[in-house]
Amino acid sequence: TQLLEQSPQFLSIQEGENLTVYCNSSSVFSSLQWYRQEPGEGPVLLVTVVTGGEVKKLKRLTFQFGDARKDSSLHITAAQPGDTGLYLCAGAKNAGGTSYGKLTFGQGTILTVHP
Amino acid sequence: DTEVTQTPKHLVMGMTNKKSLKCEQHMGHRAMYWYKQKAKKPPELMFVYSYEKLSINESVPSRFSPECPNSSLLNLHLHALQPEDSALYLCASRRNRDHNSPLHFGNGTRLTVT
């Protein structure tokens, strides 16, 4: 079983603060996807990182994929109440064409940003 | 707005009822998924259809029965469910079996079993 350990599980911060969410595994993944889910909705893809060492920026969000493709982080600068939600990392692994796109999800980080 | 449409949004059913959840996408995606999600937890994979054929069943109890009538539709038939089956049921699609392509989720059906 490939495990993705995501931390912290809960994060409650004030508007304007910075935060980082981590996703770690002992397994190598071919890519790492980050999703955000708001109450009453399904998860929505934020980014996919594929190359070891890759850094992607999406406005105030910065995503990193570790050099060894075993870990990833999401950093949010100057958090806003609209960032509140469940953040999920998900790892994909190429199982020789038989994986059928099966993702391994982390346990999720529930972020609450207070005004 | 999501491009994966799920109906109904909410469903309350008794343990002896039979009901169906429906999912539709018109993006031409050939892989479709059912996930179960409990509150504040990650989605748990139930079934995967690839090119309208069931390719993964994650040891789901037979009271859940999936069906893929065509490449745009995915159903989940429910019968004799238990209260612990209450959850958010998410449908997702993916362009193909490419493991790096993202999942497109619907907004789910909130199921309550009484």
PDB file of C-alpha atoms in Angstrom, chain A residues 9-10 30-31 33 35 37 40-45 48 50 86 88 92-95 97-103 105-108 110, chain B residues 9 31 33 35 37 40-45 48 50 55-56 58 88 90 94 96-108 110:
ATOM      1  CA  GLN A   9      -4.572  17.648   9.598  1.00  0.00           C
ATOM      2  CA  PHE A  10      -6.137  20.882  10.850  1.00  0.00           C
ATOM      3  CA  SER A  30       5.068   9.900 -11.186  1.00  0.00           C
ATOM      4  CA  SER A  31       3.044  12.995 -10.347  1.00  0.00           C
ATOM      5  CA  GLN A  33      -1.883  16.517  -7.668  1.00  0.00           C
ATOM      6  CA  TYR A  35      -7.086  19.510  -4.895  1.00  0.00           C
ATOM      7  CA  GLN A  37     -12.704  20.988  -1.722  1.00  0.00           C
ATOM      8  CA  GLY A  40     -21.036  20.912  -0.525  1.00  0.00           C
ATOM      9  CA  GLU A  41     -18.793  20.578  -3.551  1.00  0.00           C
ATOM     10  CA  GLY A  42     -16.456  18.053  -5.075  1.00  0.00           C
ATOM     11  CA  PRO A  43     -12.666  18.437  -5.044  1.00  0.00           C
ATOM     12  CA  VAL A  44     -11.267  20.791  -7.665  1.00  0.00           C
ATOM     13  CA  LEU A  45      -7.790  20.392  -9.099  1.00  0.00           C
ATOM     14  CA  THR A  48      -0.307  18.814 -11.053  1.00  0.00           C
ATOM     15  CA  VAL A  50       5.319  16.012 -12.540  1.00  0.00           C
ATOM     16  CA  LEU A  86     -10.182  20.836   2.594  1.00  0.00           C
ATOM     17  CA  LEU A  88      -5.981  17.097  -0.595  1.00  0.00           C
ATOM     18  CA  ALA A  92      -0.260   8.939  -9.153  1.00  0.00           C
ATOM     19  CA  LYS A  93       1.939   6.000  -9.949  1.00  0.00           C
ATOM     20  CA  ASN A  94       2.586   4.355 -13.273  1.00  0.00           C
ATOM     21  CA  ALA A  95       1.949   0.663 -12.728  1.00  0.00           C
ATOM     22  CA  GLY A  97      -0.332   0.590 -17.837  1.00  0.00           C
ATOM     23  CA  THR A  98      -2.554  -1.293 -15.423  1.00  0.00           C
ATOM     24  CA  SER A  99      -3.024   1.466 -12.873  1.00  0.00           C
ATOM     25  CA  TYR A 100      -6.180   2.797 -14.548  1.00  0.00           C
ATOM     26  CA  GLY A 101      -5.344   6.177 -13.106  1.00  0.00           C
ATOM     27  CA  LYS A 102      -5.692   5.123  -9.485  1.00  0.00           C
ATOM     28  CA  LEU A 103      -4.727   7.945  -7.159  1.00  0.00           C
ATOM     29  CA  PHE A 105      -4.986  10.456  -1.525  1.00  0.00           C
ATOM     30  CA  GLY A 106      -3.455  12.009   1.551  1.00  0.00           C
ATOM     31  CA  GLN A 107      -5.635  12.366   4.643  1.00  0.00           C
ATOM     32  CA  GLY A 108      -6.391  16.001   3.886  1.00  0.00           C
ATOM     33  CA  ILE A 110      -8.800  21.276   6.842  1.00  0.00           C
TER      34      ILE A 110
ATOM     35  CA  LYS B   9     -27.858  16.330  -4.821  1.00  0.00           C
ATOM     36  CA  ALA B  31     -12.515   6.777 -17.472  1.00  0.00           C
ATOM     37  CA  TYR B  33     -15.043   6.738 -11.095  1.00  0.00           C
ATOM     38  CA  TYR B  35     -15.802   7.569  -4.713  1.00  0.00           C
ATOM     39  CA  GLN B  37     -16.351  10.381   1.124  1.00  0.00           C
ATOM     40  CA  LYS B  40     -13.579  15.736   6.616  1.00  0.00           C
ATOM     41  CA  LYS B  41     -11.906  12.647   5.139  1.00  0.00           C
ATOM     42  CA  PRO B  42     -10.376  12.011   1.704  1.00  0.00           C
ATOM     43  CA  PRO B  43     -12.403  10.300  -1.010  1.00  0.00           C
ATOM     44  CA  GLU B  44     -12.224   6.492  -1.009  1.00  0.00           C
ATOM     45  CA  LEU B  45     -12.227   4.778  -4.370  1.00  0.00           C
ATOM     46  CA  VAL B  48     -13.400   2.535 -11.931  1.00  0.00           C
ATOM     47  CA  SER B  50     -12.444   2.431 -18.335  1.00  0.00           C
ATOM     48  CA  SER B  55     -11.809  -2.247 -14.400  1.00  0.00           C
ATOM     49  CA  ILE B  56     -11.567  -1.786 -10.640  1.00  0.00           C
ATOM     50  CA  GLU B  58     -12.283  -1.964  -4.500  1.00  0.00           C
ATOM     51  CA  LEU B  88     -21.073  11.937   0.093  1.00  0.00           C
ATOM     52  CA  LEU B  90     -18.636  11.529  -5.692  1.00  0.00           C
ATOM     53  CA  ARG B  94     -10.651  11.477 -16.432  1.00  0.00           C
ATOM     54  CA  ASN B  96      -8.174   8.438 -20.292  1.00  0.00           C
ATOM     55  CA  ARG B  97      -6.131   6.025 -18.253  1.00  0.00           C
ATOM     56  CA  ASP B  98      -3.185   8.445 -18.171  1.00  0.00           C
ATOM     57  CA  HIS B  99      -2.181   8.343 -14.537  1.00  0.00           C
ATOM     58  CA  ASN B 100      -1.023  11.973 -14.583  1.00  0.00           C
ATOM     59  CA  SER B 101      -4.205  13.498 -15.937  1.00  0.00           C
ATOM     60  CA  PRO B 102      -6.438  15.046 -13.295  1.00  0.00           C
ATOM     61  CA  LEU B 103      -9.784  13.870 -12.027  1.00  0.00           C
ATOM     62  CA  HIS B 104     -12.812  16.032 -12.694  1.00  0.00           C
ATOM     63  CA  PHE B 105     -15.241  15.614  -9.815  1.00  0.00           C
ATOM     64  CA  GLY B 106     -18.945  16.258  -9.629  1.00  0.00           C
ATOM     65  CA  ASN B 107     -20.419  17.953  -6.581  1.00  0.00           C
ATOM     66  CA  GLY B 108     -21.623  14.666  -5.202  1.00  0.00           C
ATOM     67  CA  ARG B 110     -25.256  13.489  -0.101  1.00  0.00           C
TER      68      ARG B 110
END
